[in-house]
Coordinates of C-alpha atoms and ligand atoms in Angstrom, one line a residue:
X1 CA 0.4 -19.0 -6.1
X2 CA 4.1 -18.9 -6.8
X3 CA 6.3 -15.9 -6.2
X4 CA 9.4 -14.8 -8.2
X5 CA 12.1 -12.3 -7.3
X6 CA 12.3 -9.0 -9.1
X7 CA 16.0 -9.8 -9.6
X8 CA 15.4 -13.3 -11.0
X9 CA 18.2 -15.1 -9.2
X10 CA 16.4 -16.4 -6.1
X11 CA 14.3 -19.5 -5.7
X12 CA 10.7 -19.4 -6.8
X13 CA 8.6 -19.8 -3.6
X14 CA 5.1 -20.5 -2.4
X15 CA 3.2 -17.9 -0.3
X16 CA 4.4 -19.1 3.1
X17 CA 8.1 -19.2 2.2
X18 CA 7.9 -15.8 0.5
X19 CA 6.2 -14.5 3.6
X20 CA 9.0 -15.9 5.8
X21 CA 11.8 -14.8 3.5
X22 CA 10.8 -11.1 3.3
X23 CA 13.6 -10.0 1.1
X24 CA 14.6 -12.5 -1.6
X25 CA 18.1 -14.0 -1.3
X26 CA 19.3 -12.2 -4.4
X27 CA 18.4 -8.8 -2.8
X28 CA 15.2 -8.5 -4.9
X29 CA 11.5 -8.4 -3.8
X30 CA 9.0 -11.2 -4.2
X31 CA 6.1 -10.6 -6.7
X32 CA 3.4 -13.1 -7.7
X33 CA 4.1 -15.0 -10.9
X34 CA 0.8 -13.8 -12.4
X35 CA -1.9 -11.3 -11.3
X36 CA -5.3 -12.8 -10.6
X37 CA -8.4 -10.8 -11.8
X38 CA -11.8 -10.4 -10.3
X39 CA -14.9 -10.2 -12.5
X40 CA -17.2 -7.2 -12.6
X41 CA -19.9 -9.3 -11.0
X42 CA -17.6 -10.3 -8.2
X43 CA -16.7 -6.6 -7.5
X44 CA -20.4 -5.7 -7.7
X45 CA -21.0 -8.3 -5.0
X46 CA -18.7 -6.3 -2.7
X47 CA -21.3 -3.5 -2.6
X48 CA -22.7 -3.8 0.9
X49 CA -20.5 -6.7 1.8
X50 CA -18.4 -6.8 5.1
X51 CA -14.8 -5.9 5.0
X52 CA -13.9 -9.4 6.1
X53 CA -15.8 -11.0 3.1
X54 CA -14.1 -8.7 0.7
X55 CA -10.7 -9.4 2.3
X56 CA -11.2 -13.2 1.8
X57 CA -12.3 -12.8 -1.8
X58 CA -9.4 -10.4 -2.7
X59 CA -6.6 -12.3 -1.0
X60 CA -7.5 -15.9 -1.4
X61 CA -5.9 -16.3 -4.9
X62 CA -2.6 -15.1 -3.4
X63 CA -2.5 -17.7 -0.5
X64 CA -4.2 -20.6 -2.3
X65 CA -2.2 -23.8 -2.2
X66 CA -0.6 -22.8 1.1
X67 CA -3.2 -21.6 3.6
X68 CA -6.4 -23.6 4.1
X69 CA -9.5 -21.5 3.5
X70 CA -11.1 -21.9 6.9
X71 CA -7.8 -21.0 8.7
X72 CA -7.4 -18.0 6.5
X73 CA -10.8 -16.7 7.2
X74 CA -10.4 -17.1 11.0
X75 CA -7.2 -15.1 10.8
X76 CA -8.9 -12.3 8.8
X77 CA -11.7 -12.2 11.4
X78 CA -9.4 -12.1 14.4
X79 CA -7.2 -9.4 12.7
X80 CA -10.0 -7.0 12.1
X81 CA -11.7 -7.7 15.4
X82 CA -8.9 -5.5 16.9
X83 CA -10.3 -2.5 15.1
X84 CA -12.5 0.0 16.8
X85 CA -14.8 0.8 13.9
X86 CA -17.2 -1.8 12.6
X87 CA -16.6 -0.8 8.9
X88 CA -12.8 -1.3 9.5
X89 CA -12.0 1.2 6.8
X90 CA -14.9 3.8 6.7
X91 CA -15.3 6.5 4.0
X92 CA -16.0 10.1 5.1
X93 CA -17.2 12.7 2.6
X94 CA -15.4 16.1 2.9
X95 CA -16.5 17.8 -0.4
X96 CA -18.8 17.5 -3.3
X97 CA -16.6 14.9 -4.9
X98 CA -13.9 14.4 -2.2
X99 CA -13.7 11.5 0.2
X100 CA -11.4 10.3 3.0
X101 CA -10.7 6.6 3.5
X102 CA -10.0 6.2 7.2
X103 CA -7.4 3.5 7.6
X104 CA -6.5 4.4 11.2
X105 CA -9.0 2.5 13.4
X106 CA -6.6 -0.2 14.4
X107 CA -4.8 -0.6 17.7
X108 CA -1.9 1.8 16.9
X109 CA -3.9 4.4 14.9
X110 CA -2.1 4.1 11.5
X111 CA -2.8 2.1 8.4
X112 CA 0.1 -0.2 9.1
X113 CA -2.2 -2.1 11.5
X114 CA -4.3 -3.3 8.5
X115 CA -1.6 -5.5 7.1
X116 CA 0.4 -6.1 10.3
X117 CA -2.4 -7.7 12.3
X118 CA -2.8 -10.3 9.5
X119 CA 0.9 -10.8 8.9
X120 CA 1.5 -11.6 12.6
X121 CA -1.2 -14.3 12.5
X122 CA 0.0 -15.8 9.3
X123 CA 3.6 -15.9 10.5
X124 CA 2.6 -17.4 13.9
X125 CA 0.7 -20.2 12.1
X126 CA 3.6 -21.1 9.8
X127 CA 6.1 -21.1 12.6
X128 CA 4.0 -23.2 14.9
X129 CA 3.4 -25.7 12.1
X130 CA 7.1 -25.9 11.4
X131 CA 8.3 -25.8 15.0
X132 CA 10.5 -22.8 14.0
X133 CA 11.6 -19.6 15.6
X134 CA 12.6 -16.4 13.9
X135 CA 14.2 -13.0 14.6
X136 CA 12.3 -10.1 13.1
X137 CA 14.3 -7.1 12.3
X138 CA 12.4 -4.0 11.0
X139 CA 13.0 -0.4 10.2
X140 CA 10.4 2.2 11.0
X141 CA 9.8 5.8 10.0
X142 CA 7.4 5.9 12.9
X143 CA 4.3 3.7 12.4
X144 CA 5.5 0.3 11.2
X145 CA 7.3 -0.2 14.5
X146 CA 4.4 0.4 16.7
X147 CA 2.1 -1.7 14.5
X148 CA 4.6 -4.6 14.5
X149 CA 5.3 -4.4 18.2
X150 CA 1.5 -4.4 18.9
X151 CA 0.9 -7.4 16.6
X152 CA 3.9 -9.5 17.7
X153 CA 4.4 -8.7 21.4
X154 CA 4.4 -11.8 23.6
X155 CA 4.4 -14.2 20.7
X156 CA 6.5 -17.2 21.6
X157 CA 8.2 -17.9 18.2
X158 CA 9.4 -14.4 17.4
X159 CA 11.8 -11.8 18.8
X160 CA 11.3 -8.4 17.4
X161 CA 14.0 -5.8 16.9
X162 CA 12.7 -2.4 15.6
X163 CA 15.1 0.3 14.4
X164 CA 13.8 3.9 14.4
X165 CA 15.7 7.1 13.6
X166 CA 16.7 8.6 16.9
X167 CA 14.8 11.8 17.6
X168 CA 12.9 11.8 14.3
X169 CA 9.6 10.1 15.3
X170 CA 6.8 11.8 17.2
X171 CA 6.6 11.3 20.9
X172 CA 3.4 9.4 20.5
X173 CA 4.9 7.1 17.9
X174 CA 8.0 6.5 20.1
X175 CA 6.0 5.8 23.3
X176 CA 3.8 3.3 21.4
X177 CA 7.0 1.3 20.7
X178 CA 9.1 1.8 23.8
X179 CA 6.4 1.1 26.5
X180 CA 5.9 -2.5 25.5
X181 CA 6.9 -4.6 28.4
X182 CA 7.2 -8.0 26.8
X183 CA 10.7 -9.7 26.7
X184 CA 10.5 -10.5 23.0
X185 CA 10.5 -6.7 22.0
X186 CA 13.7 -4.7 21.5
X187 CA 13.7 -1.0 20.4
X188 CA 16.8 0.5 18.8
X189 CA 17.1 4.2 18.3
X190 CA 19.7 4.5 15.6
X191 CA 21.7 7.7 15.3
X192 CA 20.8 8.2 11.6
X193 CA 17.8 8.6 9.2
X194 CA 15.1 6.1 8.3
X195 CA 17.0 5.4 5.1
X196 CA 20.0 4.4 7.2
X197 CA 17.7 2.1 9.3
X198 CA 16.3 0.5 6.2
X199 CA 19.7 0.1 4.6
X200 CA 20.9 -1.8 7.7
X201 CA 17.9 -4.1 7.6
X202 CA 18.6 -4.9 4.0
X203 CA 22.3 -5.3 4.8
X204 CA 21.4 -7.9 7.5
X205 CA 19.3 -9.8 5.0
X206 CA 22.1 -9.7 2.5
X207 CA 24.6 -10.9 5.1
X208 CA 23.8 -14.6 4.5
X209 CA 25.7 -16.0 7.4
X210 CA 23.9 -13.8 9.9
X211 CA 20.6 -14.2 8.1
X212 CA 20.7 -17.9 8.5
X213 CA 22.1 -17.8 12.1
X214 CA 19.3 -15.4 13.2
X215 CA 16.7 -17.1 11.0
X216 CA 15.8 -13.6 10.0
X217 CA 12.3 -12.5 9.0
X218 CA 11.1 -9.1 7.8
X219 CA 8.0 -7.1 8.5
X220 CA 8.7 -4.0 6.3
X221 CA 6.7 -3.5 3.2
X222 CA 9.4 -5.5 1.3
X223 CA 7.3 -8.3 2.7
X224 CA 4.7 -9.3 0.1
X225 CA 2.0 -10.2 2.6
X226 CA 1.8 -6.5 3.7
X227 CA 1.3 -5.3 0.2
X228 CA -1.4 -8.0 -0.4
X229 CA -3.4 -7.0 2.7
X230 CA -3.5 -3.4 1.6
X231 CA -5.2 -4.2 -1.7
X232 CA -8.4 -5.0 0.1
X233 CA -9.4 -1.5 1.1
X234 CA -9.2 -0.2 -2.4
X235 CA -11.8 -2.7 -3.4
X236 CA -14.0 -2.1 -0.3
X237 CA -13.9 1.7 -0.8
X238 CA -14.4 1.7 -4.6
X239 CA -17.4 -0.7 -4.3
X240 CA -18.8 1.5 -1.6
X241 CA -18.9 4.3 -4.1
X242 CA -20.4 2.2 -6.9
X243 CA -17.6 0.3 -8.6
X244 CA -17.4 -1.5 -10.9
X245 CA -20.2 0.6 -12.5
X246 CA -18.4 3.8 -11.6
X247 CA -14.6 4.4 -11.6
X248 CA -12.8 6.2 -8.8
X249 CA -9.5 8.1 -8.2
X250 CA -7.1 7.8 -5.3
X251 CA -4.5 10.1 -3.8
X252 CA -2.1 8.2 -1.6
X253 CA 0.4 9.7 0.9
X254 CA 3.5 7.9 -0.1
X255 CA 6.9 7.0 1.4
X256 CA 8.1 3.5 0.6
X257 CA 5.7 3.1 -2.3
X258 CA 3.9 0.2 -0.6
X259 CA 0.4 1.6 -0.1
X260 CA 0.1 3.1 -3.6
X261 CA 1.5 0.0 -5.2
X262 CA -1.3 -1.9 -3.5
X263 CA -3.7 0.4 -5.3
X264 CA -2.0 -0.4 -8.6
X265 CA -2.5 -4.1 -7.9
X266 CA -6.2 -3.5 -7.2
X267 CA -6.4 -1.8 -10.6
X268 CA -4.5 -4.7 -12.3
X269 CA -6.9 -7.1 -10.7
X270 CA -9.8 -5.4 -12.5
X271 CA -10.9 -2.5 -10.2
X272 CA -11.8 0.6 -12.3
X273 CA -9.4 3.2 -11.0
X274 CA -9.1 6.2 -13.3
X275 CA -6.3 7.9 -11.5
X276 CA -3.7 6.9 -8.9
X277 CA -1.8 9.8 -7.4
X278 CA 1.5 9.5 -5.6
X279 CA 1.5 12.2 -3.0
X280 CA 4.8 13.1 -1.4
X281 CA 6.0 15.7 1.1
X282 CA 9.2 17.7 0.5
X283 CA 11.0 14.4 0.3
X284 CA 9.8 14.1 -3.2
X285 CA 12.0 11.5 -4.9
X286 CA 8.9 9.8 -6.4
X287 CA 7.4 13.0 -7.7
X288 CA 10.7 13.9 -9.3
X289 CA 11.0 10.4 -10.9
X290 CA 7.6 10.5 -12.4
X291 CA 8.3 14.0 -13.9
X292 CA 11.8 13.2 -15.3
X293 CA 12.6 9.5 -15.3
X294 CA 15.6 10.1 -13.0
X295 CA 15.5 8.3 -9.7
X296 CA 17.9 10.0 -7.4
X297 CA 17.8 9.9 -3.6
X298 CA 18.7 13.3 -2.0
X299 CA 19.2 14.0 1.7
X300 CA 16.2 13.4 3.9
X301 CA 14.6 16.6 5.2
X302 CA 12.6 16.2 8.4
X303 CA 9.0 17.2 8.0
X304 CA 5.7 17.2 9.9
X305 CA 4.7 14.0 8.1
X306 CA 7.7 11.9 9.4
X307 CA 6.4 8.6 8.1
X308 CA 7.0 9.9 4.6
X309 CA 10.5 11.2 5.2
X310 CA 12.0 8.6 2.9
X311 CA 14.2 8.9 -0.1
X312 CA 14.8 5.3 -1.0
X313 CA 11.4 3.9 -1.8
X314 CA 11.9 0.1 -1.6
X315 CA 8.7 -1.0 -3.2
X316 CA 9.4 1.0 -6.3
X317 CA 11.5 -2.0 -7.4
X318 CA 8.3 -4.0 -7.7
X319 CA 6.9 -1.5 -10.2
X320 CA 10.2 -1.2 -12.0
X321 CA 10.0 -5.0 -12.7
X322 CA 6.7 -4.5 -14.3
X323 CA 7.5 -1.5 -16.4
X324 CA 10.7 -3.2 -17.6
X325 CA 8.5 -6.0 -18.9
X326 CA 9.5 -8.5 -16.1
X327 CA 13.1 -8.3 -17.3
X328 CA 15.0 -9.1 -14.1
X329 CA 18.4 -8.4 -15.7
X330 CA 17.2 -4.8 -16.4
X331 CA 16.1 -4.5 -12.7
X332 CA 19.5 -5.8 -11.6
X333 CA 21.3 -3.3 -13.8
X334 CA 19.2 -0.4 -12.5
X335 CA 19.6 -1.4 -8.9
X336 CA 23.4 -1.9 -9.5
X337 CA 23.6 1.6 -10.9
X338 CA 21.7 3.0 -7.9
X339 CA 24.2 1.3 -5.5
X340 CA 27.3 2.6 -7.4
X341 CA 26.3 5.9 -8.8
X342 CA 23.5 6.9 -6.4
X343 CA 20.9 7.3 -9.2
X344 CA 19.4 5.7 -12.3
X345 CA 17.7 6.8 -15.4
X346 CA 14.6 5.2 -17.0
X347 CA 14.4 4.8 -20.8
X348 CA 11.7 6.8 -22.6
X349 CA 9.5 3.7 -22.9
X350 CA 9.9 3.0 -19.2
X351 CA 9.0 6.6 -18.3
X352 CA 6.0 6.5 -20.5
X353 CA 4.9 3.3 -18.8
X354 CA 5.3 4.9 -15.4
X355 CA 3.4 8.1 -16.4
X356 CA 0.5 6.0 -17.8
X357 CA 0.1 4.4 -14.4
X358 CA 0.6 7.2 -12.0
X359 CA 0.4 10.9 -11.5
X360 CA 2.5 12.4 -8.7
X361 CA 3.0 15.7 -6.9
X362 CA 4.5 17.1 -3.7
X363 CA 3.1 19.3 -1.0
X364 CA 5.5 21.2 1.3
X365 CA 4.7 22.4 4.8
X366 CA 2.7 25.4 3.5
X367 CA 0.4 23.4 1.2
X368 CA 0.0 20.7 3.9
X369 CA -1.0 23.3 6.4
X370 CA -3.5 25.1 4.0
X371 CA -5.2 21.8 3.3
X372 CA -5.4 20.8 7.0
X373 CA -6.9 24.2 7.9
X374 CA -9.3 24.2 5.0
X375 CA -10.6 20.7 5.9
X376 CA -11.3 21.9 9.5
X377 CA -12.9 25.2 8.5
X378 CA -15.0 24.0 5.5
X379 CA -15.6 20.3 6.2
X380 CA -15.3 20.1 10.0
X381 CA -12.8 17.4 9.5
X382 CA -9.5 17.0 11.4
X383 CA -6.9 15.2 9.4
X384 CA -3.3 14.3 10.3
X385 CA -0.4 15.9 8.4
X386 CA 0.2 12.8 6.1
X387 CA -3.5 12.8 5.1
X388 CA -3.3 16.5 4.5
X389 CA -0.4 16.0 2.1
X390 CA -2.6 13.6 0.2
X391 CA -5.5 16.0 0.0
X392 CA -3.1 19.0 -0.9
X393 CA -1.5 17.1 -3.8
X394 CA -4.8 15.9 -5.2
X395 CA -6.2 19.4 -5.1
X396 CA -3.0 20.8 -6.6
X397 CA -3.0 18.4 -9.5
X398 CA -6.7 18.9 -10.2
X399 CA -9.2 16.2 -11.2
X400 CA -8.9 14.7 -14.7
X401 CA -12.4 13.1 -14.6
X402 CA -15.6 13.6 -12.6
X403 CA -14.9 10.4 -10.6
X404 CA -14.9 10.6 -6.8
X405 CA -11.4 11.4 -5.4
X406 CA -10.5 9.3 -2.4
X407 CA -7.6 10.3 -0.2
X408 CA -6.2 7.6 2.0
X409 CA -6.1 8.8 5.7
X410 CA -3.0 6.9 6.8
X411 CA -2.9 8.0 10.4
X412 CA -5.1 9.5 13.1
X413 CA -4.3 13.1 14.0
X414 CA -3.7 12.3 17.6
X415 CA -0.4 10.6 16.6
X416 CA 1.0 14.0 15.7
X417 CA -0.6 16.3 18.3
X418 CA 2.1 19.0 18.2
X419 CA 2.1 19.4 14.4
X420 CA -1.7 19.4 14.3
X421 CA -2.0 21.9 17.1
X422 CA 0.6 24.2 15.5
X423 CA -1.7 24.4 12.4
X424 CA -5.2 24.4 13.9
X425 CA -4.6 25.9 17.4
X426 CA -6.1 22.9 19.2
X427 CA -4.8 19.6 20.3
X428 CA -6.6 16.6 18.6
X429 CA -8.7 14.5 20.9
X430 CA -7.0 11.4 22.3
X431 CA -8.7 8.1 21.4
X432 CA -8.8 5.3 23.8
X433 CA -6.0 3.4 22.0
X434 CA -3.5 6.0 23.2
X435 CA -4.4 6.3 26.8
X436 CA -2.9 3.0 27.9
X437 CA 0.7 3.9 27.1
X438 CA 0.7 7.1 29.1
X439 CA 2.6 6.4 32.3
X440 CA 4.6 3.3 31.5
X441 CA 8.4 3.6 31.5
X442 CA 10.2 3.5 28.1
X443 CA 12.7 0.9 27.1
X444 CA 15.1 1.5 24.2
X445 CA 18.8 1.4 23.3
X446 CA 20.5 4.2 21.4
X447 CA 23.0 2.8 18.9
X448 CA 25.5 4.6 16.7
X449 CA 25.0 4.5 12.9
X450 CA 27.2 1.5 12.5
X451 CA 26.4 -1.9 11.0
X452 CA 28.7 -4.1 13.0
X453 CA 27.5 -2.7 16.3
X454 CA 23.9 -3.2 15.3
X455 CA 24.4 -6.8 14.0
X456 CA 26.2 -7.8 17.2
X457 CA 23.6 -6.2 19.4
X458 CA 20.9 -8.3 17.7
X459 CA 22.9 -11.5 17.6
X460 CA 23.7 -11.3 21.4
X461 CA 20.0 -10.8 22.3
X462 CA 18.0 -12.9 19.8
X463 CA 16.6 -16.2 21.4
X464 CA 17.3 -17.9 18.0
X465 CA 21.1 -17.4 18.3
X466 CA 21.1 -17.8 22.1
X467 CA 19.4 -21.2 21.9
X468 CA 21.7 -22.3 19.1
X469 CA 24.9 -21.3 20.9
Ligands
PLP1 C1 4.0 4.3 6.3 C2 3.2 5.6 6.2 C3 3.0 6.2 5.0 C4 3.7 5.8 3.7 O1 3.3 4.5 3.2 P1 4.2 3.7 2.2 O2 3.5 2.4 2.0 O3 5.5 3.6 2.8 O4 4.2 4.5 1.0 C5 2.2 7.3 4.9 N1 1.5 7.8 6.0 C6 1.7 7.2 7.2 C7 1.0 7.7 8.4 C8 2.5 6.0 7.4 O5 2.6 5.4 8.5

């Protein structure tokens, strides 16, 4: 498979180079040149199959030509052996036609483990084969950082710098990151928002001199491999409920638009999905865009679902490219407008294309808390606040068909004990994954919201630049 940039001015790359590049050199995001499809018979074959078998079938077309089949299968098996549930992503029924897809059985209890475990193994393999070393710089709204640190700690060929917004992640999320003891892990608490963290990561990638000197690699969902790995659980869950002979609907708690875009890809590949719902909290840029066609980041409001406190949804660019008919000059114009005027406006045709593909809604704290309480009382199910936003939005919009509605459970409630207890009156049980980080000391550096300070901090500490100097 070959990968092209949404902005059309970066080299066309194979899978491995696209994975290492992260952001394309023209500031765009890599997308496959063409979308593979799976036949109805292939999808029917997923009924009763293991997660690993489905993963291999769904992802192989994207890595073909770069990663040998046996090696790829071993990496899949090793990645999901770190999960504590045999089904990897089990479905739980909470209502007559309502289901929860639990994506939080990995080592850091959020869905980010699903792609990150695989990404780390893919990257390690490429770097070992090429005798190369990279500096990973990533931004986190709370869960990506922990998942990346867990997946990459102690790996010889990478140094990992994770930026989180100081004071805006939960204590559990912070401790998962800052208690890592390995020397290749660096935590930076930035005095800013997640959007500031993400903007600095992009600025580093667009700073070509530093990018080359650091041999920069990215693990945010701008990295195609993450989006790819998330496509798998749409197939496994839909087949579990009867696809391709029955269609299903999904509600996806959304921040950076990565997870729900993976659902869109599953549908493009042939999975019968009748409805894809973008569920946002009060930081509702995507709900507003789907309603009006105007994409306009406003200030971030902290919420009880911090991993969705995002106003600049990076992966939306991948969808823009599609609804603009793969016209990269149009994508460049829109992104240029966003940079200069802080908003852009879709044409009527583009808005129609967006609305044909997605519905969207927002749930504020009251709706989130009602959904969380209702699930406990009527379904005996304890969800985390992100998942509750997904359920609240799906219920608020109402079903359009009689298809099962699956809400993605993106994190375990124990990652947000204070918020869950405030709603339900009881602290969530602590799974074994959390108990190990309890009494270790924390290591992190607080840095001001300033690009040069950050860039120098990383350059001084990365082994890539230290070895070269
Ligand atoms: C990252 C995250 C999200 C948002 O996912 P995107 O792919 O950024 O849309 C939602 N919930 C949780 C718990 C997360 O960690």
